[in-house]
């Protein structure tokens, strides 16, 4: 089975998982961190080189203050507790999203994780934090506009690869597969540019219940898909060439 090099996950359903057990929402997020740990440990063995996870969206600020603060706390705890293990496993951490509006302590923790692991050559774990696809695109437009104003590039010379290089994901290949848990079937502002040709797999279970077995199942589903990137299927391409 050929594994996708890059998997991106929308870890959805923490709140519903907690509610179904009569627990506070934060218990769902805590259990979600456990599920994330398991998936990060399993990914390299499944041939995955890049794993992107949607940990906090730019829209999540509209949640109650206490939940926002719980999520910030969990990120801090995750980095403080798990960074040494991740580093030991050769994981390289990258963070995408708008850092400007994050608290200085969170910003410096994220930077510390990136700096410590920058030369690692194992799995690249991309944490989308304060991330929104539209916001990322707007920030990329600003960067390119600055470059135009400084005379570094002419507007008509801006190509697809220049735009991709101005995004937070510069240097990271597009996701081959996007997985969303909890049964919801939408992208919710996640990797809007990068997911242009991604295969989408929707898993009914809530994120805290997601395990490496679900991941293997999603990989099987992916292996059965034929990716055409706007072209023809290999069968159709052969028939069309023969008909000419
Ligand atoms: C969606 O569930 C999940 C989130 C908004 C946050 C995901 C965060 C984690 C798994 C833990 C934190 C991550 C790190 C890296 C520390 P929801 O709350 O929208 O669930 P619901 O739709 O059932 O309410």
mmCIF file of C-alpha atoms and ligand atoms in Angstrom:
data_model
loop_
_atom_site.group_PDB
_atom_site.id
_atom_site.type_symbol
_atom_site.label_atom_id
_atom_site.label_comp_id
_atom_site.label_asym_id
_atom_site.label_seq_id
_atom_site.Cartn_x
_atom_site.Cartn_y
_atom_site.Cartn_z
ATOM 1 C CA UNK A 1 0.000 0.000 0.000
ATOM 2 C CA UNK A 2 1.493 3.378 -0.991
ATOM 3 C CA UNK A 3 1.106 5.805 1.865
ATOM 4 C CA UNK A 4 0.408 9.469 1.353
ATOM 5 C CA UNK A 5 3.490 11.557 2.205
ATOM 6 C CA UNK A 6 1.434 14.290 3.839
ATOM 7 C CA UNK A 7 -1.692 13.808 5.927
ATOM 8 C CA UNK A 8 -3.613 16.720 7.394
ATOM 9 C CA UNK A 9 -6.161 16.182 10.152
ATOM 10 C CA UNK A 10 -9.130 18.224 11.341
ATOM 11 C CA UNK A 11 -9.382 16.904 14.902
ATOM 12 C CA UNK A 12 -13.110 17.450 15.410
ATOM 13 C CA UNK A 13 -15.565 16.252 18.040
ATOM 14 C CA UNK A 14 -13.753 16.809 21.341
ATOM 15 C CA UNK A 15 -16.710 18.724 22.786
ATOM 16 C CA UNK A 16 -19.278 16.105 21.738
ATOM 17 C CA UNK A 17 -17.054 13.309 23.060
ATOM 18 C CA UNK A 18 -16.995 15.039 26.455
ATOM 19 C CA UNK A 19 -20.714 15.830 26.414
ATOM 20 C CA UNK A 20 -21.624 12.216 25.646
ATOM 21 C CA UNK A 21 -19.790 11.259 28.846
ATOM 22 C CA UNK A 22 -21.208 14.063 30.978
ATOM 23 C CA UNK A 23 -17.752 15.674 31.183
ATOM 24 C CA UNK A 24 -16.673 19.306 30.713
ATOM 25 C CA UNK A 25 -15.460 20.231 27.209
ATOM 26 C CA UNK A 26 -11.877 20.593 28.430
ATOM 27 C CA UNK A 27 -11.871 16.850 29.224
ATOM 28 C CA UNK A 28 -12.552 16.247 25.520
ATOM 29 C CA UNK A 29 -9.648 18.477 24.517
ATOM 30 C CA UNK A 30 -7.364 16.690 27.004
ATOM 31 C CA UNK A 31 -8.379 13.314 25.573
ATOM 32 C CA UNK A 32 -7.794 14.860 22.131
ATOM 33 C CA UNK A 33 -4.168 15.546 23.035
ATOM 34 C CA UNK A 34 -3.776 11.850 23.962
ATOM 35 C CA UNK A 35 -5.159 10.821 20.570
ATOM 36 C CA UNK A 36 -2.750 13.262 18.903
ATOM 37 C CA UNK A 37 0.199 11.711 20.763
ATOM 38 C CA UNK A 38 -0.792 8.226 19.538
ATOM 39 C CA UNK A 39 -1.120 9.367 15.940
ATOM 40 C CA UNK A 40 2.244 11.183 16.006
ATOM 41 C CA UNK A 41 3.886 8.005 17.335
ATOM 42 C CA UNK A 42 2.220 5.803 14.686
ATOM 43 C CA UNK A 43 2.735 8.081 11.649
ATOM 44 C CA UNK A 44 6.401 7.414 10.776
ATOM 45 C CA UNK A 45 5.836 3.620 10.841
ATOM 46 C CA UNK A 46 3.039 4.100 8.305
ATOM 47 C CA UNK A 47 5.286 5.886 5.842
ATOM 48 C CA UNK A 48 3.945 9.367 6.594
ATOM 49 C CA UNK A 49 6.524 12.169 6.331
ATOM 50 C CA UNK A 50 4.336 15.207 7.087
ATOM 51 C CA UNK A 51 1.447 15.397 9.537
ATOM 52 C CA UNK A 52 -0.489 18.641 9.857
ATOM 53 C CA UNK A 53 -3.016 19.056 12.671
ATOM 54 C CA UNK A 54 -5.627 21.787 13.113
ATOM 55 C CA UNK A 55 -5.156 22.631 16.791
ATOM 56 C CA UNK A 56 -6.685 26.127 17.023
ATOM 57 C CA UNK A 57 -8.419 28.024 14.240
ATOM 58 C CA UNK A 58 -8.531 31.780 13.840
ATOM 59 C CA UNK A 59 -12.305 31.409 14.429
ATOM 60 C CA UNK A 60 -11.843 29.560 17.748
ATOM 61 C CA UNK A 61 -11.355 32.911 19.544
ATOM 62 C CA UNK A 62 -15.146 33.251 19.475
ATOM 63 C CA UNK A 63 -15.493 30.367 21.979
ATOM 64 C CA UNK A 64 -16.024 31.155 25.671
ATOM 65 C CA UNK A 65 -12.950 32.744 27.269
ATOM 66 C CA UNK A 66 -12.457 29.763 29.580
ATOM 67 C CA UNK A 67 -12.323 27.308 26.650
ATOM 68 C CA UNK A 68 -9.866 29.506 24.728
ATOM 69 C CA UNK A 69 -7.679 29.628 27.812
ATOM 70 C CA UNK A 70 -7.963 25.823 28.242
ATOM 71 C CA UNK A 71 -6.816 25.294 24.640
ATOM 72 C CA UNK A 72 -3.892 27.707 25.089
ATOM 73 C CA UNK A 73 -2.965 25.875 28.301
ATOM 74 C CA UNK A 74 -3.081 22.492 26.564
ATOM 75 C CA UNK A 75 -0.784 23.697 23.795
ATOM 76 C CA UNK A 76 1.711 24.972 26.373
ATOM 77 C CA UNK A 77 1.512 21.691 28.282
ATOM 78 C CA UNK A 78 1.899 19.668 25.064
ATOM 79 C CA UNK A 79 5.050 21.547 24.059
ATOM 80 C CA UNK A 80 6.549 21.520 27.563
ATOM 81 C CA UNK A 81 5.826 17.836 28.189
ATOM 82 C CA UNK A 82 6.278 16.341 24.743
ATOM 83 C CA UNK A 83 8.987 18.432 23.094
ATOM 84 C CA UNK A 84 11.863 16.334 24.458
ATOM 85 C CA UNK A 85 10.187 13.094 23.323
ATOM 86 C CA UNK A 86 9.375 14.534 19.887
ATOM 87 C CA UNK A 87 12.951 15.731 19.519
ATOM 88 C CA UNK A 88 14.215 12.301 20.624
ATOM 89 C CA UNK A 89 12.066 10.690 17.913
ATOM 90 C CA UNK A 90 13.619 12.979 15.292
ATOM 91 C CA UNK A 91 10.356 14.894 14.765
ATOM 92 C CA UNK A 92 10.660 18.326 13.212
ATOM 93 C CA UNK A 93 8.035 20.793 14.451
ATOM 94 C CA UNK A 94 6.656 23.566 12.215
ATOM 95 C CA UNK A 95 3.917 25.963 13.197
ATOM 96 C CA UNK A 96 1.535 27.633 10.751
ATOM 97 C CA UNK A 97 -0.933 30.418 11.508
ATOM 98 C CA UNK A 98 -0.815 34.030 12.623
ATOM 99 C CA UNK A 99 1.644 34.392 15.516
ATOM 100 C CA UNK A 100 1.362 38.155 15.870
ATOM 101 C CA UNK A 101 -1.781 38.034 18.004
ATOM 102 C CA UNK A 102 -0.618 35.211 20.293
ATOM 103 C CA UNK A 103 0.592 35.816 23.846
ATOM 104 C CA UNK A 104 4.378 36.252 24.004
ATOM 105 C CA UNK A 105 4.875 33.120 26.162
ATOM 106 C CA UNK A 106 3.045 30.944 23.617
ATOM 107 C CA UNK A 107 4.959 32.522 20.742
ATOM 108 C CA UNK A 108 8.281 31.832 22.363
ATOM 109 C CA UNK A 109 7.321 28.215 23.163
ATOM 110 C CA UNK A 110 6.346 27.649 19.525
ATOM 111 C CA UNK A 111 9.602 29.228 18.373
ATOM 112 C CA UNK A 112 11.562 27.105 20.844
ATOM 113 C CA UNK A 113 9.944 23.922 19.456
ATOM 114 C CA UNK A 114 10.784 24.934 15.891
ATOM 115 C CA UNK A 115 14.344 25.964 16.689
ATOM 116 C CA UNK A 116 15.194 22.887 18.747
ATOM 117 C CA UNK A 117 13.903 20.475 16.093
ATOM 118 C CA UNK A 118 14.843 22.361 12.909
ATOM 119 C CA UNK A 119 17.566 19.913 11.837
ATOM 120 C CA UNK A 120 15.571 16.753 12.574
ATOM 121 C CA UNK A 121 14.904 14.557 9.578
ATOM 122 C CA UNK A 122 12.058 12.346 10.797
ATOM 123 C CA UNK A 123 8.346 13.175 10.686
ATOM 124 C CA UNK A 124 7.505 16.857 10.199
ATOM 125 C CA UNK A 125 4.682 17.731 12.597
ATOM 126 C CA UNK A 126 2.940 20.885 11.401
ATOM 127 C CA UNK A 127 0.810 22.470 14.109
ATOM 128 C CA UNK A 128 -1.846 24.823 12.737
ATOM 129 C CA UNK A 129 -2.375 27.245 15.602
ATOM 130 C CA UNK A 130 -4.365 30.469 15.299
ATOM 131 C CA UNK A 131 -4.641 29.316 11.710
ATOM 132 C CA UNK A 132 -7.245 30.155 9.091
ATOM 133 C CA UNK A 133 -6.872 29.461 5.380
ATOM 134 C CA UNK A 134 -8.337 32.808 4.309
ATOM 135 C CA UNK A 135 -6.183 34.690 6.811
ATOM 136 C CA UNK A 136 -3.083 32.865 5.542
ATOM 137 C CA UNK A 137 -3.956 33.804 1.943
ATOM 138 C CA UNK A 138 -4.486 37.463 2.895
ATOM 139 C CA UNK A 139 -1.132 37.535 4.723
ATOM 140 C CA UNK A 140 0.532 36.032 1.640
ATOM 141 C CA UNK A 141 -1.061 38.718 -0.551
ATOM 142 C CA UNK A 142 0.338 41.371 1.811
ATOM 143 C CA UNK A 143 3.839 39.863 1.569
ATOM 144 C CA UNK A 144 3.720 39.773 -2.229
ATOM 145 C CA UNK A 145 2.321 43.311 -2.364
ATOM 146 C CA UNK A 146 5.277 44.499 -0.254
ATOM 147 C CA UNK A 147 7.654 42.739 -2.667
ATOM 148 C CA UNK A 148 5.935 44.494 -5.586
ATOM 149 C CA UNK A 149 6.176 47.885 -3.839
ATOM 150 C CA UNK A 150 9.880 47.291 -3.241
ATOM 151 C CA UNK A 151 10.320 46.472 -6.928
ATOM 152 C CA UNK A 152 11.454 42.910 -6.164
ATOM 153 C CA UNK A 153 8.826 41.356 -8.426
ATOM 154 C CA UNK A 154 6.472 42.594 -11.130
ATOM 155 C CA UNK A 155 2.742 41.779 -10.697
ATOM 156 C CA UNK A 156 2.574 39.915 -14.027
ATOM 157 C CA UNK A 157 5.554 37.753 -12.975
ATOM 158 C CA UNK A 158 3.788 36.378 -9.890
ATOM 159 C CA UNK A 159 3.355 32.650 -10.525
ATOM 160 C CA UNK A 160 1.635 29.865 -8.611
ATOM 161 C CA UNK A 161 4.923 28.824 -6.986
ATOM 162 C CA UNK A 162 5.601 32.412 -5.810
ATOM 163 C CA UNK A 163 2.215 32.463 -4.132
ATOM 164 C CA UNK A 164 2.800 29.048 -2.532
ATOM 165 C CA UNK A 165 6.167 30.273 -1.242
ATOM 166 C CA UNK A 166 4.491 33.262 0.446
ATOM 167 C CA UNK A 167 2.157 30.994 2.441
ATOM 168 C CA UNK A 168 2.953 29.713 5.960
ATOM 169 C CA UNK A 169 3.406 26.230 4.457
ATOM 170 C CA UNK A 170 6.313 27.316 2.241
ATOM 171 C CA UNK A 171 8.546 24.297 1.623
ATOM 172 C CA UNK A 172 5.918 21.790 2.823
ATOM 173 C CA UNK A 173 4.303 19.643 0.110
ATOM 174 C CA UNK A 174 0.524 19.880 -0.301
ATOM 175 C CA UNK A 175 -1.447 17.338 1.745
ATOM 176 C CA UNK A 176 -2.288 14.179 -0.186
ATOM 177 C CA UNK A 177 -5.022 13.309 2.270
ATOM 178 C CA UNK A 178 -7.187 15.394 4.596
ATOM 179 C CA UNK A 179 -8.975 13.487 7.360
ATOM 180 C CA UNK A 180 -11.805 14.984 9.401
ATOM 181 C CA UNK A 181 -13.284 13.188 12.367
ATOM 182 C CA UNK A 182 -16.739 13.474 13.993
ATOM 183 C CA UNK A 183 -18.736 12.945 10.798
ATOM 184 C CA UNK A 184 -18.745 16.613 9.713
ATOM 185 C CA UNK A 185 -17.953 16.956 6.024
ATOM 186 C CA UNK A 186 -16.347 20.335 5.360
ATOM 187 C CA UNK A 187 -12.921 21.994 5.351
ATOM 188 C CA UNK A 188 -13.724 24.802 7.813
ATOM 189 C CA UNK A 189 -11.073 27.194 6.495
ATOM 190 C CA UNK A 190 -8.285 24.577 6.734
ATOM 191 C CA UNK A 191 -5.494 24.600 4.115
ATOM 192 C CA UNK A 192 -7.767 26.146 1.473
ATOM 193 C CA UNK A 193 -4.992 26.651 -1.090
ATOM 194 C CA UNK A 194 -3.015 23.522 -0.245
ATOM 195 C CA UNK A 195 -5.957 21.090 -0.287
ATOM 196 C CA UNK A 196 -6.842 21.880 -3.916
ATOM 197 C CA UNK A 197 -6.176 18.271 -4.987
ATOM 198 C CA UNK A 198 -6.235 16.473 -1.635
ATOM 199 C CA UNK A 199 -8.315 13.370 -1.151
ATOM 200 C CA UNK A 200 -10.817 13.824 1.671
ATOM 201 C CA UNK A 201 -11.733 11.117 4.152
ATOM 202 C CA UNK A 202 -14.448 11.694 6.738
ATOM 203 C CA UNK A 203 -14.374 9.442 9.773
ATOM 204 C CA UNK A 204 -17.501 9.196 11.951
ATOM 205 C CA UNK A 205 -15.767 8.816 15.340
ATOM 206 C CA UNK A 206 -14.997 11.769 17.599
ATOM 207 C CA UNK A 207 -11.329 12.817 17.652
ATOM 208 C CA UNK A 208 -10.523 11.472 21.170
ATOM 209 C CA UNK A 209 -11.583 7.995 19.958
ATOM 210 C CA UNK A 210 -9.380 8.170 16.848
ATOM 211 C CA UNK A 211 -6.598 5.570 16.942
ATOM 212 C CA UNK A 212 -3.864 4.234 14.716
ATOM 213 C CA UNK A 213 -6.400 1.623 13.502
ATOM 214 C CA UNK A 214 -8.611 4.451 12.142
ATOM 215 C CA UNK A 215 -5.523 5.951 10.520
ATOM 216 C CA UNK A 216 -4.690 2.659 8.804
ATOM 217 C CA UNK A 217 -8.322 2.427 7.613
ATOM 218 C CA UNK A 218 -8.122 5.973 6.167
ATOM 219 C CA UNK A 219 -4.868 5.043 4.399
ATOM 220 C CA UNK A 220 -6.615 2.009 2.860
ATOM 221 C CA UNK A 221 -9.413 4.250 1.645
ATOM 222 C CA UNK A 222 -6.813 6.640 0.177
ATOM 223 C CA UNK A 223 -4.986 3.770 -1.556
ATOM 224 C CA UNK A 224 -8.203 2.907 -3.413
ATOM 225 C CA UNK A 225 -8.609 6.403 -4.849
ATOM 226 C CA UNK A 226 -7.344 7.430 -8.248
ATOM 227 C CA UNK A 227 -5.828 10.911 -8.190
ATOM 228 C CA UNK A 228 -6.115 12.745 -11.496
ATOM 229 C CA UNK A 229 -5.036 16.319 -10.632
ATOM 230 C CA UNK A 230 -7.382 17.630 -13.324
ATOM 231 C CA UNK A 231 -6.062 15.191 -15.946
ATOM 232 C CA UNK A 232 -7.417 11.863 -17.158
ATOM 233 C CA UNK A 233 -7.355 8.538 -15.353
ATOM 234 C CA UNK A 234 -4.418 6.402 -16.520
ATOM 235 C CA UNK A 235 -6.912 4.070 -18.282
ATOM 236 C CA UNK A 236 -8.581 6.987 -20.104
ATOM 237 C CA UNK A 237 -5.199 8.493 -21.028
ATOM 238 C CA UNK A 238 -4.118 5.238 -22.712
ATOM 239 C CA UNK A 239 -7.455 4.868 -24.580
ATOM 240 C CA UNK A 240 -7.328 8.490 -25.710
ATOM 241 C CA UNK A 241 -3.698 8.121 -26.935
ATOM 242 C CA UNK A 242 -4.623 4.931 -28.844
ATOM 243 C CA UNK A 243 -7.627 6.622 -30.459
ATOM 244 C CA UNK A 244 -5.469 9.402 -31.931
HETATM 245 C C1 LIG B 1 -12.534 20.457 17.670
HETATM 246 O O1 LIG B 1 -13.399 19.881 18.592
HETATM 247 C C2 LIG B 1 -11.214 20.571 18.228
HETATM 248 C C3 LIG B 1 -10.601 21.754 18.534
HETATM 249 C C4 LIG B 1 -11.226 23.068 18.355
HETATM 250 C C5 LIG B 1 -9.267 21.781 19.086
HETATM 251 C C6 LIG B 1 -8.395 20.602 18.790
HETATM 252 C C7 LIG B 1 -7.409 20.545 19.868
HETATM 253 C C8 LIG B 1 -6.865 19.446 20.408
HETATM 254 C C9 LIG B 1 -7.035 18.067 19.921
HETATM 255 C C10 LIG B 1 -6.004 19.564 21.594
HETATM 256 C C11 LIG B 1 -5.030 20.677 21.546
HETATM 257 C C12 LIG B 1 -3.956 20.473 20.549
HETATM 258 C C13 LIG B 1 -2.653 20.639 20.848
HETATM 259 C C14 LIG B 1 -1.620 20.532 19.796
HETATM 260 C C15 LIG B 1 -2.238 20.901 22.196
HETATM 261 P P1 LIG B 1 -14.676 20.745 19.053
HETATM 262 O O2 LIG B 1 -14.324 21.389 20.333
HETATM 263 O O3 LIG B 1 -15.087 21.685 17.969
HETATM 264 O O4 LIG B 1 -15.722 19.597 19.240
HETATM 265 P P2 LIG B 1 -17.298 19.713 19.016
HETATM 266 O O5 LIG B 1 -17.512 20.072 17.572
HETATM 267 O O6 LIG B 1 -17.760 18.334 19.329
HETATM 268 O O7 LIG B 1 -17.801 20.747 19.962
#
